[in-house]
mmCIF file of C-alpha atoms and ligand atoms in Angstrom:
data_model
loop_
_atom_site.group_PDB
_atom_site.id
_atom_site.type_symbol
_atom_site.label_atom_id
_atom_site.label_comp_id
_atom_site.label_asym_id
_atom_site.label_seq_id
_atom_site.Cartn_x
_atom_site.Cartn_y
_atom_site.Cartn_z
ATOM 1 C CA UNK A 1 -13.121 292.438 84.639
ATOM 2 C CA UNK A 2 -16.033 290.533 83.717
ATOM 3 C CA UNK A 3 -16.815 289.918 79.839
ATOM 4 C CA UNK A 4 -19.531 292.094 78.215
ATOM 5 C CA UNK A 5 -22.912 290.325 79.040
ATOM 6 C CA UNK A 6 -25.807 291.512 77.057
ATOM 7 C CA UNK A 7 -28.944 292.564 78.535
ATOM 8 C CA UNK A 8 -32.350 289.957 78.077
ATOM 9 C CA UNK A 9 -34.488 292.378 75.469
ATOM 10 C CA UNK A 10 -37.575 290.758 76.674
ATOM 11 C CA UNK A 11 -37.468 292.285 80.003
ATOM 12 C CA UNK A 12 -37.380 295.855 78.147
ATOM 13 C CA UNK A 13 -40.145 294.593 76.408
ATOM 14 C CA UNK A 14 -42.023 293.295 79.562
ATOM 15 C CA UNK A 15 -41.205 296.960 81.306
ATOM 16 C CA UNK A 16 -42.774 298.703 78.535
ATOM 17 C CA UNK A 17 -45.656 296.489 78.692
ATOM 18 C CA UNK A 18 -46.227 297.360 82.360
ATOM 19 C CA UNK A 19 -45.993 300.947 81.689
ATOM 20 C CA UNK A 20 -48.802 300.578 79.008
ATOM 21 C CA UNK A 21 -50.951 298.944 81.567
ATOM 22 C CA UNK A 22 -50.267 301.294 84.104
ATOM 23 C CA UNK A 23 -51.546 303.773 81.586
ATOM 24 C CA UNK A 24 -54.554 301.882 81.304
ATOM 25 C CA UNK A 25 -53.927 299.620 78.462
ATOM 26 C CA UNK A 26 -54.745 296.003 77.981
ATOM 27 C CA UNK A 27 -51.636 293.935 77.520
ATOM 28 C CA UNK A 28 -51.409 290.169 76.927
ATOM 29 C CA UNK A 29 -48.198 289.042 77.705
ATOM 30 C CA UNK A 30 -46.203 286.601 75.766
ATOM 31 C CA UNK A 31 -42.912 287.713 76.168
ATOM 32 C CA UNK A 32 -41.660 285.441 78.965
ATOM 33 C CA UNK A 33 -42.023 281.660 79.380
ATOM 34 C CA UNK A 34 -43.780 281.876 82.373
ATOM 35 C CA UNK A 35 -46.397 279.411 83.097
ATOM 36 C CA UNK A 36 -49.843 281.191 83.831
ATOM 37 C CA UNK A 37 -50.955 277.751 85.746
ATOM 38 C CA UNK A 38 -50.670 277.714 89.322
ATOM 39 C CA UNK A 39 -48.116 275.746 91.768
ATOM 40 C CA UNK A 40 -49.956 272.544 92.430
ATOM 41 C CA UNK A 41 -52.309 272.905 95.481
ATOM 42 C CA UNK A 42 -50.758 270.285 97.639
ATOM 43 C CA UNK A 43 -47.328 272.137 97.149
ATOM 44 C CA UNK A 44 -49.013 275.269 98.870
ATOM 45 C CA UNK A 45 -50.280 273.077 101.532
ATOM 46 C CA UNK A 46 -47.123 271.618 102.421
ATOM 47 C CA UNK A 47 -45.802 274.982 102.759
ATOM 48 C CA UNK A 48 -48.320 276.117 105.199
ATOM 49 C CA UNK A 49 -47.925 273.258 107.249
ATOM 50 C CA UNK A 50 -44.059 273.543 106.971
ATOM 51 C CA UNK A 51 -44.534 277.171 108.485
ATOM 52 C CA UNK A 52 -46.208 275.657 111.329
ATOM 53 C CA UNK A 53 -42.708 273.745 112.347
ATOM 54 C CA UNK A 54 -39.383 275.079 113.366
ATOM 55 C CA UNK A 55 -37.741 276.153 110.292
ATOM 56 C CA UNK A 56 -34.739 273.867 109.130
ATOM 57 C CA UNK A 57 -32.524 276.786 108.271
ATOM 58 C CA UNK A 58 -29.433 276.245 105.951
ATOM 59 C CA UNK A 59 -31.034 272.661 104.622
ATOM 60 C CA UNK A 60 -30.955 270.587 101.667
ATOM 61 C CA UNK A 61 -33.764 268.231 101.646
ATOM 62 C CA UNK A 62 -32.658 264.342 101.603
ATOM 63 C CA UNK A 63 -36.423 263.119 100.857
ATOM 64 C CA UNK A 64 -36.492 265.910 98.019
ATOM 65 C CA UNK A 65 -33.018 264.396 96.612
ATOM 66 C CA UNK A 66 -34.221 260.801 96.888
ATOM 67 C CA UNK A 67 -37.662 261.575 95.184
ATOM 68 C CA UNK A 68 -35.803 263.471 92.085
ATOM 69 C CA UNK A 69 -33.810 260.285 91.951
ATOM 70 C CA UNK A 70 -36.862 258.033 91.843
ATOM 71 C CA UNK A 71 -38.064 260.391 88.942
ATOM 72 C CA UNK A 72 -35.067 259.459 86.891
ATOM 73 C CA UNK A 73 -35.897 256.077 87.509
ATOM 74 C CA UNK A 74 -39.444 256.196 86.831
ATOM 75 C CA UNK A 75 -39.341 258.352 83.626
ATOM 76 C CA UNK A 76 -36.320 257.402 81.972
ATOM 77 C CA UNK A 77 -35.170 253.774 83.733
ATOM 78 C CA UNK A 78 -31.961 255.519 84.657
ATOM 79 C CA UNK A 79 -30.291 254.845 88.186
ATOM 80 C CA UNK A 80 -29.051 258.097 89.933
ATOM 81 C CA UNK A 81 -27.636 258.218 93.494
ATOM 82 C CA UNK A 82 -29.240 261.166 95.440
ATOM 83 C CA UNK A 83 -25.732 262.441 96.400
ATOM 84 C CA UNK A 84 -25.182 263.133 92.571
ATOM 85 C CA UNK A 85 -28.092 265.897 92.702
ATOM 86 C CA UNK A 86 -27.448 269.249 93.854
ATOM 87 C CA UNK A 87 -30.536 271.720 94.879
ATOM 88 C CA UNK A 88 -30.518 275.010 93.459
ATOM 89 C CA UNK A 89 -32.306 278.172 93.355
ATOM 90 C CA UNK A 90 -33.410 277.367 89.889
ATOM 91 C CA UNK A 91 -32.168 276.126 86.431
ATOM 92 C CA UNK A 92 -30.239 279.276 86.203
ATOM 93 C CA UNK A 93 -27.704 278.997 89.210
ATOM 94 C CA UNK A 94 -27.322 275.270 88.218
ATOM 95 C CA UNK A 95 -25.950 276.462 84.841
ATOM 96 C CA UNK A 96 -23.769 278.776 86.655
ATOM 97 C CA UNK A 97 -22.632 276.190 89.032
ATOM 98 C CA UNK A 98 -21.953 273.864 86.229
ATOM 99 C CA UNK A 99 -19.912 275.906 84.289
ATOM 100 C CA UNK A 100 -17.985 277.196 87.060
ATOM 101 C CA UNK A 101 -17.241 274.015 88.833
ATOM 102 C CA UNK A 102 -16.369 271.878 85.722
ATOM 103 C CA UNK A 103 -14.406 274.349 83.455
ATOM 104 C CA UNK A 104 -11.568 276.290 83.497
ATOM 105 C CA UNK A 105 -11.537 280.155 81.979
ATOM 106 C CA UNK A 106 -10.758 280.257 78.564
ATOM 107 C CA UNK A 107 -12.484 277.022 77.776
ATOM 108 C CA UNK A 108 -14.698 276.796 74.529
ATOM 109 C CA UNK A 109 -18.257 276.133 75.224
ATOM 110 C CA UNK A 110 -20.368 275.304 72.604
ATOM 111 C CA UNK A 111 -24.340 275.478 71.999
ATOM 112 C CA UNK A 112 -27.034 275.968 69.346
ATOM 113 C CA UNK A 113 -27.861 279.410 67.990
ATOM 114 C CA UNK A 114 -30.874 280.100 68.145
ATOM 115 C CA UNK A 115 -30.370 279.087 72.149
ATOM 116 C CA UNK A 116 -31.364 280.471 75.403
ATOM 117 C CA UNK A 117 -29.851 283.889 76.013
ATOM 118 C CA UNK A 118 -28.260 282.720 79.379
ATOM 119 C CA UNK A 119 -26.077 280.020 77.866
ATOM 120 C CA UNK A 120 -23.902 282.659 76.011
ATOM 121 C CA UNK A 121 -23.946 284.989 78.849
ATOM 122 C CA UNK A 122 -23.503 282.754 81.729
ATOM 123 C CA UNK A 123 -20.496 281.177 79.920
ATOM 124 C CA UNK A 124 -18.988 284.813 79.485
ATOM 125 C CA UNK A 125 -19.620 285.625 83.115
ATOM 126 C CA UNK A 126 -17.673 282.396 83.901
ATOM 127 C CA UNK A 127 -14.810 283.296 81.600
ATOM 128 C CA UNK A 128 -15.632 280.416 79.334
ATOM 129 C CA UNK A 129 -15.632 281.252 75.736
ATOM 130 C CA UNK A 130 -19.139 280.710 73.911
ATOM 131 C CA UNK A 131 -19.041 278.748 70.580
ATOM 132 C CA UNK A 132 -22.347 279.363 68.895
ATOM 133 C CA UNK A 133 -23.242 276.507 66.374
ATOM 134 C CA UNK A 134 -25.629 278.366 63.731
ATOM 135 C CA UNK A 135 -28.678 275.934 63.372
ATOM 136 C CA UNK A 136 -31.548 276.319 60.663
ATOM 137 C CA UNK A 137 -34.648 274.750 59.875
ATOM 138 C CA UNK A 138 -33.289 271.774 58.193
ATOM 139 C CA UNK A 139 -32.260 270.385 61.855
ATOM 140 C CA UNK A 140 -35.125 272.220 63.534
ATOM 141 C CA UNK A 141 -32.880 274.690 64.807
ATOM 142 C CA UNK A 142 -31.123 271.781 66.983
ATOM 143 C CA UNK A 143 -27.666 270.582 67.503
ATOM 144 C CA UNK A 144 -26.537 267.480 65.150
ATOM 145 C CA UNK A 145 -23.800 265.100 65.726
ATOM 146 C CA UNK A 146 -22.541 266.126 62.777
ATOM 147 C CA UNK A 147 -22.226 269.952 63.816
ATOM 148 C CA UNK A 148 -20.516 268.725 67.213
ATOM 149 C CA UNK A 149 -18.038 266.545 65.280
ATOM 150 C CA UNK A 150 -17.051 269.233 62.752
ATOM 151 C CA UNK A 151 -15.922 271.509 65.450
ATOM 152 C CA UNK A 152 -12.379 272.215 65.488
ATOM 153 C CA UNK A 153 -10.757 272.245 67.928
ATOM 154 C CA UNK A 154 -13.371 270.216 70.110
ATOM 155 C CA UNK A 155 -14.609 272.324 72.660
ATOM 156 C CA UNK A 156 -14.497 271.485 76.353
ATOM 157 C CA UNK A 157 -18.310 271.542 76.450
ATOM 158 C CA UNK A 158 -21.558 271.165 74.783
ATOM 159 C CA UNK A 159 -25.216 272.397 76.164
ATOM 160 C CA UNK A 160 -27.870 270.911 74.809
ATOM 161 C CA UNK A 161 -31.691 271.639 75.383
ATOM 162 C CA UNK A 162 -34.139 269.498 74.376
ATOM 163 C CA UNK A 163 -37.280 270.688 74.213
ATOM 164 C CA UNK A 164 -35.438 273.882 73.429
ATOM 165 C CA UNK A 165 -36.086 277.680 74.096
ATOM 166 C CA UNK A 166 -36.937 279.359 71.887
ATOM 167 C CA UNK A 167 -38.066 276.822 69.233
ATOM 168 C CA UNK A 168 -39.754 273.744 71.350
ATOM 169 C CA UNK A 169 -38.284 271.084 69.302
ATOM 170 C CA UNK A 170 -37.058 268.174 70.534
ATOM 171 C CA UNK A 171 -33.826 266.468 69.513
ATOM 172 C CA UNK A 172 -34.522 262.819 68.204
ATOM 173 C CA UNK A 173 -33.363 259.856 70.424
ATOM 174 C CA UNK A 174 -31.133 258.532 67.615
ATOM 175 C CA UNK A 175 -29.607 261.810 67.405
ATOM 176 C CA UNK A 176 -29.260 262.281 71.040
ATOM 177 C CA UNK A 177 -27.313 258.953 71.194
ATOM 178 C CA UNK A 178 -25.289 259.999 68.059
ATOM 179 C CA UNK A 179 -24.468 263.432 69.831
ATOM 180 C CA UNK A 180 -23.334 261.479 73.237
ATOM 181 C CA UNK A 181 -21.267 259.172 71.154
ATOM 182 C CA UNK A 182 -19.636 261.858 69.372
ATOM 183 C CA UNK A 183 -18.890 263.739 72.615
ATOM 184 C CA UNK A 184 -17.621 260.566 74.557
ATOM 185 C CA UNK A 185 -15.130 260.357 71.558
ATOM 186 C CA UNK A 186 -13.800 263.712 71.385
ATOM 187 C CA UNK A 187 -13.815 264.095 75.494
ATOM 188 C CA UNK A 188 -16.531 266.776 75.204
ATOM 189 C CA UNK A 189 -18.433 267.435 78.686
ATOM 190 C CA UNK A 190 -21.987 267.310 78.094
ATOM 191 C CA UNK A 191 -24.619 269.842 79.809
ATOM 192 C CA UNK A 192 -28.159 269.066 79.319
ATOM 193 C CA UNK A 193 -30.699 271.681 79.989
ATOM 194 C CA UNK A 194 -33.790 269.347 80.599
ATOM 195 C CA UNK A 195 -35.661 272.349 82.254
ATOM 196 C CA UNK A 196 -38.706 271.741 79.559
ATOM 197 C CA UNK A 197 -39.158 268.305 80.289
ATOM 198 C CA UNK A 198 -42.657 267.044 81.042
ATOM 199 C CA UNK A 199 -43.895 269.682 78.785
ATOM 200 C CA UNK A 200 -44.132 267.752 75.538
ATOM 201 C CA UNK A 201 -46.805 267.598 72.781
ATOM 202 C CA UNK A 202 -45.530 265.238 70.320
ATOM 203 C CA UNK A 203 -43.334 262.595 72.170
ATOM 204 C CA UNK A 204 -41.326 262.975 75.690
ATOM 205 C CA UNK A 205 -38.122 264.172 75.613
ATOM 206 C CA UNK A 206 -35.338 261.558 76.540
ATOM 207 C CA UNK A 207 -32.776 262.435 78.993
ATOM 208 C CA UNK A 208 -29.263 262.804 78.225
ATOM 209 C CA UNK A 209 -28.343 260.267 81.083
ATOM 210 C CA UNK A 210 -30.057 257.357 78.994
ATOM 211 C CA UNK A 211 -27.249 257.758 76.461
ATOM 212 C CA UNK A 212 -24.254 259.781 78.503
ATOM 213 C CA UNK A 213 -24.346 258.604 82.072
ATOM 214 C CA UNK A 214 -21.564 260.947 82.750
ATOM 215 C CA UNK A 215 -23.280 264.194 81.676
ATOM 216 C CA UNK A 216 -24.339 266.843 83.833
ATOM 217 C CA UNK A 217 -28.090 268.079 83.723
ATOM 218 C CA UNK A 218 -29.959 271.116 84.607
ATOM 219 C CA UNK A 219 -33.621 271.262 85.844
ATOM 220 C CA UNK A 220 -35.954 273.337 87.713
ATOM 221 C CA UNK A 221 -39.650 273.391 89.019
ATOM 222 C CA UNK A 222 -39.908 276.828 86.845
ATOM 223 C CA UNK A 223 -41.769 274.958 84.001
ATOM 224 C CA UNK A 224 -43.539 271.706 84.113
ATOM 225 C CA UNK A 225 -44.405 272.362 87.909
ATOM 226 C CA UNK A 226 -45.419 275.927 87.567
ATOM 227 C CA UNK A 227 -43.231 277.114 90.251
ATOM 228 C CA UNK A 228 -41.072 279.949 88.982
ATOM 229 C CA UNK A 229 -41.725 281.883 92.061
ATOM 230 C CA UNK A 230 -40.389 279.203 94.333
ATOM 231 C CA UNK A 231 -36.953 279.419 92.481
ATOM 232 C CA UNK A 232 -36.038 275.904 93.007
ATOM 233 C CA UNK A 233 -34.001 273.182 90.855
ATOM 234 C CA UNK A 234 -31.143 271.202 90.456
ATOM 235 C CA UNK A 235 -27.669 270.287 89.001
ATOM 236 C CA UNK A 236 -27.056 266.698 88.384
ATOM 237 C CA UNK A 237 -23.368 265.782 88.084
ATOM 238 C CA UNK A 238 -21.344 262.706 87.723
ATOM 239 C CA UNK A 239 -20.210 260.718 90.859
ATOM 240 C CA UNK A 240 -16.555 261.846 90.492
ATOM 241 C CA UNK A 241 -17.409 265.724 90.293
ATOM 242 C CA UNK A 242 -19.987 265.769 93.471
ATOM 243 C CA UNK A 243 -17.438 266.991 95.854
ATOM 244 C CA UNK A 244 -15.999 269.770 93.582
ATOM 245 C CA UNK A 245 -19.523 270.969 92.619
ATOM 246 C CA UNK A 246 -20.820 270.441 96.194
ATOM 247 C CA UNK A 247 -17.800 272.902 97.527
ATOM 248 C CA UNK A 248 -18.932 275.258 94.631
ATOM 249 C CA UNK A 249 -22.630 275.251 95.636
ATOM 250 C CA UNK A 250 -21.829 275.463 99.227
ATOM 251 C CA UNK A 251 -19.376 278.625 99.120
ATOM 252 C CA UNK A 252 -21.479 280.482 96.446
ATOM 253 C CA UNK A 253 -25.017 279.750 97.136
ATOM 254 C CA UNK A 254 -25.363 277.692 100.675
ATOM 255 C CA UNK A 255 -28.828 276.135 100.274
ATOM 256 C CA UNK A 256 -32.129 277.013 98.705
ATOM 257 C CA UNK A 257 -35.086 278.321 100.566
ATOM 258 C CA UNK A 258 -36.510 275.368 102.794
ATOM 259 C CA UNK A 259 -40.071 276.286 102.144
ATOM 260 C CA UNK A 260 -39.370 275.789 98.223
ATOM 261 C CA UNK A 261 -38.122 272.467 99.032
ATOM 262 C CA UNK A 262 -40.738 271.357 100.862
ATOM 263 C CA UNK A 263 -43.390 272.574 98.082
ATOM 264 C CA UNK A 264 -41.305 270.655 95.537
ATOM 265 C CA UNK A 265 -41.488 267.560 97.131
ATOM 266 C CA UNK A 266 -45.291 267.534 97.379
ATOM 267 C CA UNK A 267 -45.614 268.932 93.977
ATOM 268 C CA UNK A 268 -43.894 265.896 92.582
ATOM 269 C CA UNK A 269 -46.656 263.802 93.300
ATOM 270 C CA UNK A 270 -49.581 266.289 91.743
ATOM 271 C CA UNK A 271 -49.305 264.417 88.372
ATOM 272 C CA UNK A 272 -53.104 264.424 87.820
ATOM 273 C CA UNK A 273 -53.133 268.642 88.303
ATOM 274 C CA UNK A 274 -49.774 269.048 86.173
ATOM 275 C CA UNK A 275 -51.023 267.213 83.349
ATOM 276 C CA UNK A 276 -53.984 269.308 83.135
ATOM 277 C CA UNK A 277 -51.798 272.164 83.081
ATOM 278 C CA UNK A 278 -50.004 270.592 79.898
ATOM 279 C CA UNK A 279 -53.390 270.123 78.507
ATOM 280 C CA UNK A 280 -53.879 273.829 78.510
ATOM 281 C CA UNK A 281 -50.614 274.363 76.916
ATOM 282 C CA UNK A 282 -51.334 271.787 74.282
ATOM 283 C CA UNK A 283 -54.542 273.510 73.466
ATOM 284 C CA UNK A 284 -52.770 276.844 73.332
ATOM 285 C CA UNK A 285 -49.892 275.477 71.028
ATOM 286 C CA UNK A 286 -52.534 274.197 68.606
ATOM 287 C CA UNK A 287 -54.554 277.736 68.603
ATOM 288 C CA UNK A 288 -51.524 279.270 67.404
ATOM 289 C CA UNK A 289 -50.427 276.669 65.234
ATOM 290 C CA UNK A 290 -53.933 276.812 63.088
ATOM 291 C CA UNK A 291 -53.766 280.724 63.382
ATOM 292 C CA UNK A 292 -50.494 281.508 62.621
ATOM 293 C CA UNK A 293 -50.442 280.804 58.771
ATOM 294 C CA UNK A 294 -53.401 283.061 58.196
ATOM 295 C CA UNK A 295 -50.929 286.106 59.896
ATOM 296 C CA UNK A 296 -48.607 285.075 56.854
ATOM 297 C CA UNK A 297 -46.253 283.299 59.475
ATOM 298 C CA UNK A 298 -45.575 279.972 57.723
ATOM 299 C CA UNK A 299 -42.120 279.834 58.356
ATOM 300 C CA UNK A 300 -42.158 277.972 61.869
ATOM 301 C CA UNK A 301 -40.876 274.884 63.254
ATOM 302 C CA UNK A 302 -43.947 273.271 64.955
ATOM 303 C CA UNK A 303 -42.846 272.768 68.733
ATOM 304 C CA UNK A 304 -42.416 269.318 70.381
ATOM 305 C CA UNK A 305 -42.640 270.784 73.666
ATOM 306 C CA UNK A 306 -41.993 273.815 76.014
ATOM 307 C CA UNK A 307 -44.181 276.801 75.285
ATOM 308 C CA UNK A 308 -42.520 278.561 72.248
ATOM 309 C CA UNK A 309 -42.896 279.068 68.675
ATOM 310 C CA UNK A 310 -40.205 280.842 66.641
ATOM 311 C CA UNK A 311 -41.407 282.151 63.552
ATOM 312 C CA UNK A 312 -39.402 283.970 60.821
ATOM 313 C CA UNK A 313 -40.583 287.670 60.275
ATOM 314 C CA UNK A 314 -37.811 288.284 57.477
ATOM 315 C CA UNK A 315 -40.702 289.413 54.923
ATOM 316 C CA UNK A 316 -41.606 292.202 57.452
ATOM 317 C CA UNK A 317 -38.700 293.421 59.472
ATOM 318 C CA UNK A 318 -34.805 293.117 59.917
ATOM 319 C CA UNK A 319 -35.059 294.488 63.402
ATOM 320 C CA UNK A 320 -36.851 291.889 65.939
ATOM 321 C CA UNK A 321 -36.627 294.561 68.858
ATOM 322 C CA UNK A 322 -38.419 297.708 66.885
ATOM 323 C CA UNK A 323 -40.800 295.107 65.495
ATOM 324 C CA UNK A 324 -41.895 293.654 68.878
ATOM 325 C CA UNK A 325 -41.802 297.144 70.212
ATOM 326 C CA UNK A 326 -44.169 298.564 67.376
ATOM 327 C CA UNK A 327 -46.532 295.483 67.924
ATOM 328 C CA UNK A 328 -46.618 296.261 71.553
ATOM 329 C CA UNK A 329 -47.623 299.689 71.034
ATOM 330 C CA UNK A 330 -49.963 299.282 68.694
ATOM 331 C CA UNK A 331 -51.751 296.250 69.653
ATOM 332 C CA UNK A 332 -51.049 295.463 73.247
ATOM 333 C CA UNK A 333 -49.337 292.196 72.029
ATOM 334 C CA UNK A 334 -46.081 291.637 73.937
ATOM 335 C CA UNK A 335 -43.537 289.055 72.321
ATOM 336 C CA UNK A 336 -39.858 288.393 72.595
ATOM 337 C CA UNK A 337 -37.497 289.627 69.902
ATOM 338 C CA UNK A 338 -35.431 287.185 68.295
ATOM 339 C CA UNK A 339 -32.217 288.915 68.841
ATOM 340 C CA UNK A 340 -32.271 287.686 72.376
ATOM 341 C CA UNK A 341 -31.918 284.267 71.264
ATOM 342 C CA UNK A 342 -29.979 284.605 68.319
ATOM 343 C CA UNK A 343 -27.518 287.845 67.779
ATOM 344 C CA UNK A 344 -26.795 286.863 64.043
ATOM 345 C CA UNK A 345 -30.348 285.794 62.559
ATOM 346 C CA UNK A 346 -32.593 286.651 65.424
ATOM 347 C CA UNK A 347 -33.208 290.070 63.904
ATOM 348 C CA UNK A 348 -35.885 288.649 61.668
ATOM 349 C CA UNK A 349 -37.575 286.292 64.045
ATOM 350 C CA UNK A 350 -39.654 286.407 66.960
ATOM 351 C CA UNK A 351 -40.585 284.275 69.434
ATOM 352 C CA UNK A 352 -44.050 283.820 70.876
ATOM 353 C CA UNK A 353 -44.775 282.022 74.216
ATOM 354 C CA UNK A 354 -47.873 280.019 74.652
ATOM 355 C CA UNK A 355 -47.829 280.039 78.410
ATOM 356 C CA UNK A 356 -50.439 282.726 79.044
ATOM 357 C CA UNK A 357 -54.282 281.425 79.714
ATOM 358 C CA UNK A 358 -55.766 280.204 76.777
ATOM 359 C CA UNK A 359 -58.536 283.090 76.583
ATOM 360 C CA UNK A 360 -55.212 285.462 76.637
ATOM 361 C CA UNK A 361 -54.018 283.555 73.452
ATOM 362 C CA UNK A 362 -57.258 283.695 71.740
ATOM 363 C CA UNK A 363 -57.294 287.672 72.532
ATOM 364 C CA UNK A 364 -53.674 287.726 71.122
ATOM 365 C CA UNK A 365 -54.727 286.168 67.812
ATOM 366 C CA UNK A 366 -57.849 288.752 67.535
ATOM 367 C CA UNK A 367 -55.510 291.965 67.835
ATOM 368 C CA UNK A 368 -52.823 290.168 65.400
ATOM 369 C CA UNK A 369 -54.582 289.493 62.531
ATOM 370 C CA UNK A 370 -55.470 292.964 61.280
ATOM 371 C CA UNK A 371 -52.105 294.290 62.683
ATOM 372 C CA UNK A 372 -50.102 291.343 60.661
ATOM 373 C CA UNK A 373 -52.465 292.105 57.502
ATOM 374 C CA UNK A 374 -51.514 295.824 57.661
ATOM 375 C CA UNK A 375 -47.717 295.014 57.696
ATOM 376 C CA UNK A 376 -45.997 296.198 54.669
ATOM 377 C CA UNK A 377 -43.762 293.372 53.285
ATOM 378 C CA UNK A 378 -39.944 294.143 52.697
ATOM 379 C CA UNK A 379 -39.176 291.286 50.354
HETATM 380 C C1 PLP B 401 -33.884 277.156 78.470
HETATM 381 C C2 PLP B 401 -33.988 277.475 80.049
HETATM 382 N N1 PLP B 401 -33.121 277.180 80.912
HETATM 383 C C3 PLP B 401 -32.957 277.814 81.973
HETATM 384 C C4 PLP B 401 -33.727 278.606 82.407
HETATM 385 C C5 PLP B 401 -33.831 279.332 83.926
HETATM 386 O O1 PLP B 401 -35.086 279.180 84.885
HETATM 387 P P1 PLP B 401 -35.077 279.050 86.214
HETATM 388 O O2 PLP B 401 -33.549 279.831 86.524
HETATM 389 O O3 PLP B 401 -36.262 280.035 86.556
HETATM 390 O O4 PLP B 401 -35.072 277.728 86.460
HETATM 391 C C6 PLP B 401 -35.008 278.930 81.349
HETATM 392 C C7 PLP B 401 -35.991 279.991 81.939
HETATM 393 O O5 PLP B 401 -37.003 280.635 80.812
HETATM 394 C C8 PLP B 401 -34.952 278.402 80.032
HETATM 395 O O6 PLP B 401 -35.772 278.755 78.865
#
């Protein structure tokens, strides 16, 4: 029997939001990290053209793997052979593939708390033992080399996310290098979730591969490339593990949809358009950073990347799910409750997503100003 996997509470919020909309209410959706920007125009054109030709069937695009390899060289100056890249239906299956193909049941796998809900639940589903490392504002909610060095016994693996969900914070290059060193010394496998790379507002995130060439990396077209619907991503594994990981991928997933692969190849050359999207998110981020203090939300770590703000609301609630539900019912603004990302302290945190259109972010702030002003303080 599988371990207990918790549901994503933001899905319940989203379902309530849809029900309110069906009843005629207007809702601003800030509960998911879902780009409001469209897939690049050239990606759609490539798919239309591809559909006119014979479909390739089960297929993994060699040109796309080559293009991803070039991306590592161009963006991070690291050489990666295309054979090390396994295309998957998004980062989610890539995470599962990494966990199943590289670890054994019972292995301990550590990651930051708060963190993306699926790290804990995918690990449980893969019969691994999640080890959550509580990370607070002093490390901007990120893992540190010292925290990993202090784990006793050493875990089999560590998952990094930089920029992270739900905080958007980036691990500084020196710290990333120190994490790589401590993992190498202790024989810990590094798995880096780089899904938010490209979406940065202060400085670009470094890839773990710049410091740990043997790390595994997960990435996806869902965020920077605005292609959630196309369900495409990749897992990058070290040379020595390619055959095993490919055997798992072939049996579990076969190949991702060929139209998505054709679209992704074109998308990787649409940088001007994608940078325009990033500018929209940068504007949205600034709107929130300017307005949140006037809502009484001052305990936040300004995000370096992704499209999230993690806000401490301990002066207002000890039940973030109830808080978000009430906020949605009373204002029509949907946010994610912190408990999704942190089962211990998340009861008094909420996560804003600034992925919606700028006008929607402005509308949310108009609705939230009076609502927050009317909330009684509990401490
Ligand atoms: C940190 C992180 N990793 C992985 C995923 C999964 O993304 P996808 O399966 O759409 O590529 C998400 C989705 O929001 C995420 O936030």
